[in-house]
Coordinates of N, CA and C in Angstrom, one line a residue:
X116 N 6.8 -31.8 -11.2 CA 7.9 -30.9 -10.9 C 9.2 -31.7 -10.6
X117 N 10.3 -31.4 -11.5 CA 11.6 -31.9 -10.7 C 11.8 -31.5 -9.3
X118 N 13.1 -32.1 -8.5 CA 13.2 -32.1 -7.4 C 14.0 -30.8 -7.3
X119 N 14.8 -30.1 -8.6 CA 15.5 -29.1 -8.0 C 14.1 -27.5 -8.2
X120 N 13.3 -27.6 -9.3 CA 12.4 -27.2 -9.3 C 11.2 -27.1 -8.0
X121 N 11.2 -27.7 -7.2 CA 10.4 -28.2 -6.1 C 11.5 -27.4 -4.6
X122 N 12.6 -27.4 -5.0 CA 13.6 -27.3 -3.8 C 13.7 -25.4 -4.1
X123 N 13.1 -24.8 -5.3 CA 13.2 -23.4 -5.4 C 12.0 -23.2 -5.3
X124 N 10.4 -24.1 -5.1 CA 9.3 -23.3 -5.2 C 9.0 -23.9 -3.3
X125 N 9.4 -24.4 -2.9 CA 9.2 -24.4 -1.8 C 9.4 -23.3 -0.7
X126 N 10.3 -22.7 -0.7 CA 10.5 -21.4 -0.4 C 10.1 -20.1 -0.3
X127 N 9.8 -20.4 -1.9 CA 9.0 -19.1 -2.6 C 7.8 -19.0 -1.8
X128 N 7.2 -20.2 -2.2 CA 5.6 -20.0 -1.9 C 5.8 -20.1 0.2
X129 N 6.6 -20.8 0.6 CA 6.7 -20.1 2.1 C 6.4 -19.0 2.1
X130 N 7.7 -18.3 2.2 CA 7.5 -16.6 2.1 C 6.0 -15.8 2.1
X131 N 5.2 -16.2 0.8 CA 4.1 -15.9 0.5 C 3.0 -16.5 1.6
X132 N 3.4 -17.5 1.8 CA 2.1 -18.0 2.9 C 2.3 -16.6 4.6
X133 N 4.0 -16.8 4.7 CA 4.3 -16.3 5.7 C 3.4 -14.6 5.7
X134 N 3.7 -14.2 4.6 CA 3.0 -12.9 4.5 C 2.2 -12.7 4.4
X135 N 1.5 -13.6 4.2 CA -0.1 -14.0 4.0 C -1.3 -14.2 5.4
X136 N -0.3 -14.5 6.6 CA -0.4 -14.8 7.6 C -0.6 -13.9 8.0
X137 N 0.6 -12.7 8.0 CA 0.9 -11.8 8.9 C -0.1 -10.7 8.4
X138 N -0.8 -10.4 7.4 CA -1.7 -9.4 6.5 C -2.6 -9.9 7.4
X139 N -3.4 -11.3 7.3 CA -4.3 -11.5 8.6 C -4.3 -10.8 9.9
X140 N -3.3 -11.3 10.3 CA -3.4 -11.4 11.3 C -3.2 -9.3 11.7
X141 N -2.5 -8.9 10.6 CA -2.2 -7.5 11.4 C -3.7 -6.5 11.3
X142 N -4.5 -7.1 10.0 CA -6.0 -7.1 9.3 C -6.8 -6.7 10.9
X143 N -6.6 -8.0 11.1 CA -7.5 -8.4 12.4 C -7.2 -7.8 13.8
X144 N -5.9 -7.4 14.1 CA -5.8 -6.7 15.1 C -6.5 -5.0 14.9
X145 N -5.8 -4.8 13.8 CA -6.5 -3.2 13.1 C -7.6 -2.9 13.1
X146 N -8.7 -4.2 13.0 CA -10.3 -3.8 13.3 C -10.3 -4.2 14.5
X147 N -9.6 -5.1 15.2 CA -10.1 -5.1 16.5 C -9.7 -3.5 17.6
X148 N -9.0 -3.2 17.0 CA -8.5 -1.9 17.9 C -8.9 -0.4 17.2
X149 N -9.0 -0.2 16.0 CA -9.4 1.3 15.0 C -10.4 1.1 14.7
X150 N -10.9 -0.8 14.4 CA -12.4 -0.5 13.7 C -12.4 -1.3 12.8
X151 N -14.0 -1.8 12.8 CA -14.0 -3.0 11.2 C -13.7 -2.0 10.0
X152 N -13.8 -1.1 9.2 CA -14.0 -0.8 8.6 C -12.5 -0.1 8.4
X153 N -11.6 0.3 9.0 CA -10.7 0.0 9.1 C -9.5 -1.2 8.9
X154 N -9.8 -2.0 9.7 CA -9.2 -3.3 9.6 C -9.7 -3.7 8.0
X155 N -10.6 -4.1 7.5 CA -10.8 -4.5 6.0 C -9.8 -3.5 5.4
X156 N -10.1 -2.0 5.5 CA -8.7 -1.4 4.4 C -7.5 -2.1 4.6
X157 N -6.5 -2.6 5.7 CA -5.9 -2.8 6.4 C -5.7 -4.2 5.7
X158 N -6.9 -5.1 5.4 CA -7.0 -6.4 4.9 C -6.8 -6.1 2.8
X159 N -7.2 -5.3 2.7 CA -7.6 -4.8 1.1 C -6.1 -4.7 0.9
X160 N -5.2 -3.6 2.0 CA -3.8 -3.6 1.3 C -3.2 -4.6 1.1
X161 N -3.0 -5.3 2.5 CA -2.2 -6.2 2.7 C -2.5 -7.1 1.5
X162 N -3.9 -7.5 1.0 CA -4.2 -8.4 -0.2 C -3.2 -8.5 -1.3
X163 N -3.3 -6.9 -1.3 CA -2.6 -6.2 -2.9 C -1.1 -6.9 -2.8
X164 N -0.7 -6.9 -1.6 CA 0.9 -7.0 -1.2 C 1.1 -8.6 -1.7
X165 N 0.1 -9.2 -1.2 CA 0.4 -10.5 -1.1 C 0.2 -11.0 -2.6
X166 N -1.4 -10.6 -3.3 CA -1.0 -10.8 -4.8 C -0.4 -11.2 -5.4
X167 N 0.2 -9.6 -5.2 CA 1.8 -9.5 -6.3 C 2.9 -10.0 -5.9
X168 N 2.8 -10.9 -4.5 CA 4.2 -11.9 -4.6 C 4.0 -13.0 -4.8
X169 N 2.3 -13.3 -5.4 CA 1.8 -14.3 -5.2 C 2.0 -14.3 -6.7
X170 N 2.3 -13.7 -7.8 CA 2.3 -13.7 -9.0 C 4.1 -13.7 -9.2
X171 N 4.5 -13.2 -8.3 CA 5.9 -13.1 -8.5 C 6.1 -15.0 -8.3
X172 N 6.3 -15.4 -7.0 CA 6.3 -16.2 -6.8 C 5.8 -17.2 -7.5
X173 N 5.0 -17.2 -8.7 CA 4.4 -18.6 -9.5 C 5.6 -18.3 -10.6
X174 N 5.9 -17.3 -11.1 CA 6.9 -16.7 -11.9 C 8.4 -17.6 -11.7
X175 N 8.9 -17.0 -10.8 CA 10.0 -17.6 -10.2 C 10.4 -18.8 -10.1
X176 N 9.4 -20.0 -9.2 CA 9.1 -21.3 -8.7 C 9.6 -22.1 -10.1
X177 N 9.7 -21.4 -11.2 CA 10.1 -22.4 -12.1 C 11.3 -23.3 -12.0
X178 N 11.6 -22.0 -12.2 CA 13.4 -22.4 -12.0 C 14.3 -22.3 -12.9
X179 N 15.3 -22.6 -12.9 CA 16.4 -22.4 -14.1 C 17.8 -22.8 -14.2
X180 N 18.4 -23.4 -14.7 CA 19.8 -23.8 -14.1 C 20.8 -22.7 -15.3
X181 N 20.1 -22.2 -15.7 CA 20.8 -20.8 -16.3 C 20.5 -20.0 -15.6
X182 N 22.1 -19.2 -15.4 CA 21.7 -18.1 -14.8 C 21.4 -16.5 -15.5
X183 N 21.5 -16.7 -16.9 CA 21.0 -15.5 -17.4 C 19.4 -16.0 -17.3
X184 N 18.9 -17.0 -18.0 CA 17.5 -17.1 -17.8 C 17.0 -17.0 -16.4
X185 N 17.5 -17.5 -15.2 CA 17.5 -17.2 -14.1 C 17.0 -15.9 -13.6
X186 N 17.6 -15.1 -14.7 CA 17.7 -13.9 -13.8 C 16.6 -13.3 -15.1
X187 N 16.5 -12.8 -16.3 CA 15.2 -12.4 -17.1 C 14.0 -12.9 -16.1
X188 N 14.1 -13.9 -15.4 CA 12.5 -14.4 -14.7 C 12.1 -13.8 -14.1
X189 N 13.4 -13.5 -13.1 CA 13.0 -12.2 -11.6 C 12.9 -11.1 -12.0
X190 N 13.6 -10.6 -13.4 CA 13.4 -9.5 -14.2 C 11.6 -9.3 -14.3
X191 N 10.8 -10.3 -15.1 CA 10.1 -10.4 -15.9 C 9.1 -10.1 -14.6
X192 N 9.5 -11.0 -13.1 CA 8.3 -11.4 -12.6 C 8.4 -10.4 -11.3
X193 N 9.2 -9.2 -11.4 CA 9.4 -8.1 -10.7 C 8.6 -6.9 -11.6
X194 N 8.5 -6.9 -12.5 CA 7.6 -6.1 -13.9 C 6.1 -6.3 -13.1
X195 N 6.0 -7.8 -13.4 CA 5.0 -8.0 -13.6 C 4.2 -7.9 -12.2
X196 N 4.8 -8.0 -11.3 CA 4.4 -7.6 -9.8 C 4.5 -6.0 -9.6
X197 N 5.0 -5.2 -10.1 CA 4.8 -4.2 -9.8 C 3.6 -3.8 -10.8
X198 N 3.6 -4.2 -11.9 CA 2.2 -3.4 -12.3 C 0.6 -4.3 -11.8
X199 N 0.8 -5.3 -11.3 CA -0.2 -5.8 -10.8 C -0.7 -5.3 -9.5
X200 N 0.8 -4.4 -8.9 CA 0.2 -3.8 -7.5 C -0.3 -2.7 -8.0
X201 N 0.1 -2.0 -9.2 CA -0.3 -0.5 -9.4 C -1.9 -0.7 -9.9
X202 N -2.0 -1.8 -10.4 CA -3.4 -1.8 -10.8 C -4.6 -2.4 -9.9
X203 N -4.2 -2.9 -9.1 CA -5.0 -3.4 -8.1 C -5.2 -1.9 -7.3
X204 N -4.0 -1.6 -6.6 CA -3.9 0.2 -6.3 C -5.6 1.1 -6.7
X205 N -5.1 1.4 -7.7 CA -6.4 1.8 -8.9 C -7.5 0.8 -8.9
X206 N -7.7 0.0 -8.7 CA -9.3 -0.9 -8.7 C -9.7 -0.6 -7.2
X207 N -8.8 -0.4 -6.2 CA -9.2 -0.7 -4.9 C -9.3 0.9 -4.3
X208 N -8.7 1.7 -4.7 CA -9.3 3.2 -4.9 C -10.9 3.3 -5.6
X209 N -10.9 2.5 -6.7 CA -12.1 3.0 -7.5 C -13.2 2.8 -7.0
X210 N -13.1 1.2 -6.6 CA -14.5 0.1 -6.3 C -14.4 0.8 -4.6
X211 N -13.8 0.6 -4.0 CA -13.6 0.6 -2.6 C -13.7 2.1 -2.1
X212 N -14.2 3.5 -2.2 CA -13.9 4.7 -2.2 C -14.2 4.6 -0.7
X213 N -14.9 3.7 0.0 CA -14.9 4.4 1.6 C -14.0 3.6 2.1
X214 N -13.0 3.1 1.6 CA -11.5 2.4 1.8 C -10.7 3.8 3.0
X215 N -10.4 3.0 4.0 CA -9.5 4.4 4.4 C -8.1 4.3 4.3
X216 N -7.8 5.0 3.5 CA -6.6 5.0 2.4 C -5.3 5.1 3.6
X217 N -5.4 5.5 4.9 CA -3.9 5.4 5.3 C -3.9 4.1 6.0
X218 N -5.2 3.7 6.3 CA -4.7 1.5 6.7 C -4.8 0.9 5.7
X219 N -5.3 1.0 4.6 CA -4.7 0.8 3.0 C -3.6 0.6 2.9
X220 N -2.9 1.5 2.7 CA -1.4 2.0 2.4 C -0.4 1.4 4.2
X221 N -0.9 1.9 4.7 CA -0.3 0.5 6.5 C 0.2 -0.9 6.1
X222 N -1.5 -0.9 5.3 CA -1.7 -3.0 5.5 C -0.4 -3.4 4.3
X223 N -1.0 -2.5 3.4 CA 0.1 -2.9 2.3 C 1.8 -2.9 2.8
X224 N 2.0 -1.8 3.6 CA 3.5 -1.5 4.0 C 3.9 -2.3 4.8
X225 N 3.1 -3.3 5.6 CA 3.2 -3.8 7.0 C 3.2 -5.4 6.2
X226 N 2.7 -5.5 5.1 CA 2.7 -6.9 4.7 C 3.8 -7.2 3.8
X227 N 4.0 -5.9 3.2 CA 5.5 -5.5 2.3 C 6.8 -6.0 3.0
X228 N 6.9 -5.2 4.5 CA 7.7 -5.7 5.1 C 8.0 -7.0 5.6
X229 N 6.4 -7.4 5.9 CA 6.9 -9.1 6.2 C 7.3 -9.9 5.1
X230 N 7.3 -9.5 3.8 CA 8.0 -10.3 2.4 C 9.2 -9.9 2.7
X231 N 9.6 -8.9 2.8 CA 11.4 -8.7 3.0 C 11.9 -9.2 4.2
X232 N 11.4 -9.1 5.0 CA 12.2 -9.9 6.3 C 11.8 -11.3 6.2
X233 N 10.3 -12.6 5.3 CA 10.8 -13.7 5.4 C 12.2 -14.1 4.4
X234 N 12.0 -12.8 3.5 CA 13.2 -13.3 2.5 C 14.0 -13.3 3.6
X235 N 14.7 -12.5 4.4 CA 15.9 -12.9 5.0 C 15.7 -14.0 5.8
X236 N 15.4 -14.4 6.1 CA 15.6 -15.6 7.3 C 15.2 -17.1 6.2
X237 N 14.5 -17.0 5.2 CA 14.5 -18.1 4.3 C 16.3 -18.3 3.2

């Protein structure tokens, strides 16, 4: 990896660890207080969330010193994150049916937001 390549995927992949943390850790409070079986949904969303920035994020980390190519990447790797959450969505409804769909949809929201708020402060 170049150094300016290295200086864009460091970041990235922060972010992702940061949210990656926080899906644990909010996972783990959720079963400790509603219930294991709970908390896992809670763990199932937040997964989904983290995935798809986890795919975004390999996407991006390239880099680019064009900025139209620059920008098709985040295009491409905002696509590609969104349909990787819609399908994971649908696998984890299907396989998972005693999933309790509103700490599902929590973990995922609560992990969502920790990607938007490390973007700001990174």
């Amino acid at each position: 990896m170049s150094d300016s390549t290295q200086s864009i995927a460091r970041p990235v992949y922060r972010v992702v660890a940061l949210q990656f943390t926080i899906a644990v850790l909010f996972s783990a409070l959720v079963a400790l207080f509603a219930g294991v079986d709970k908390g896992w949904s809670a763990a199932l969303g937040g997964g989904i969330a983290v995935a798809g920035s986890l795919v975004y994020a390999m996407i991006v980390a390239k880099g680019s010193a064009d900025a139209k190519q620059a920008f098709r990447s985040h295009a491409r790797a905002e696509m590609v994150k969104v349909f990787i959450t819609v399908v994971l969505f649908i696998l984890a409804l299907l396989l998972f049916q005693s999933a309790a769909l509103l700490w599902l949809i929590v973990g995922f929201a609560v992990t969502t937001l920790a990607y938007w708020s490390a973007l700001l402060a990174v």
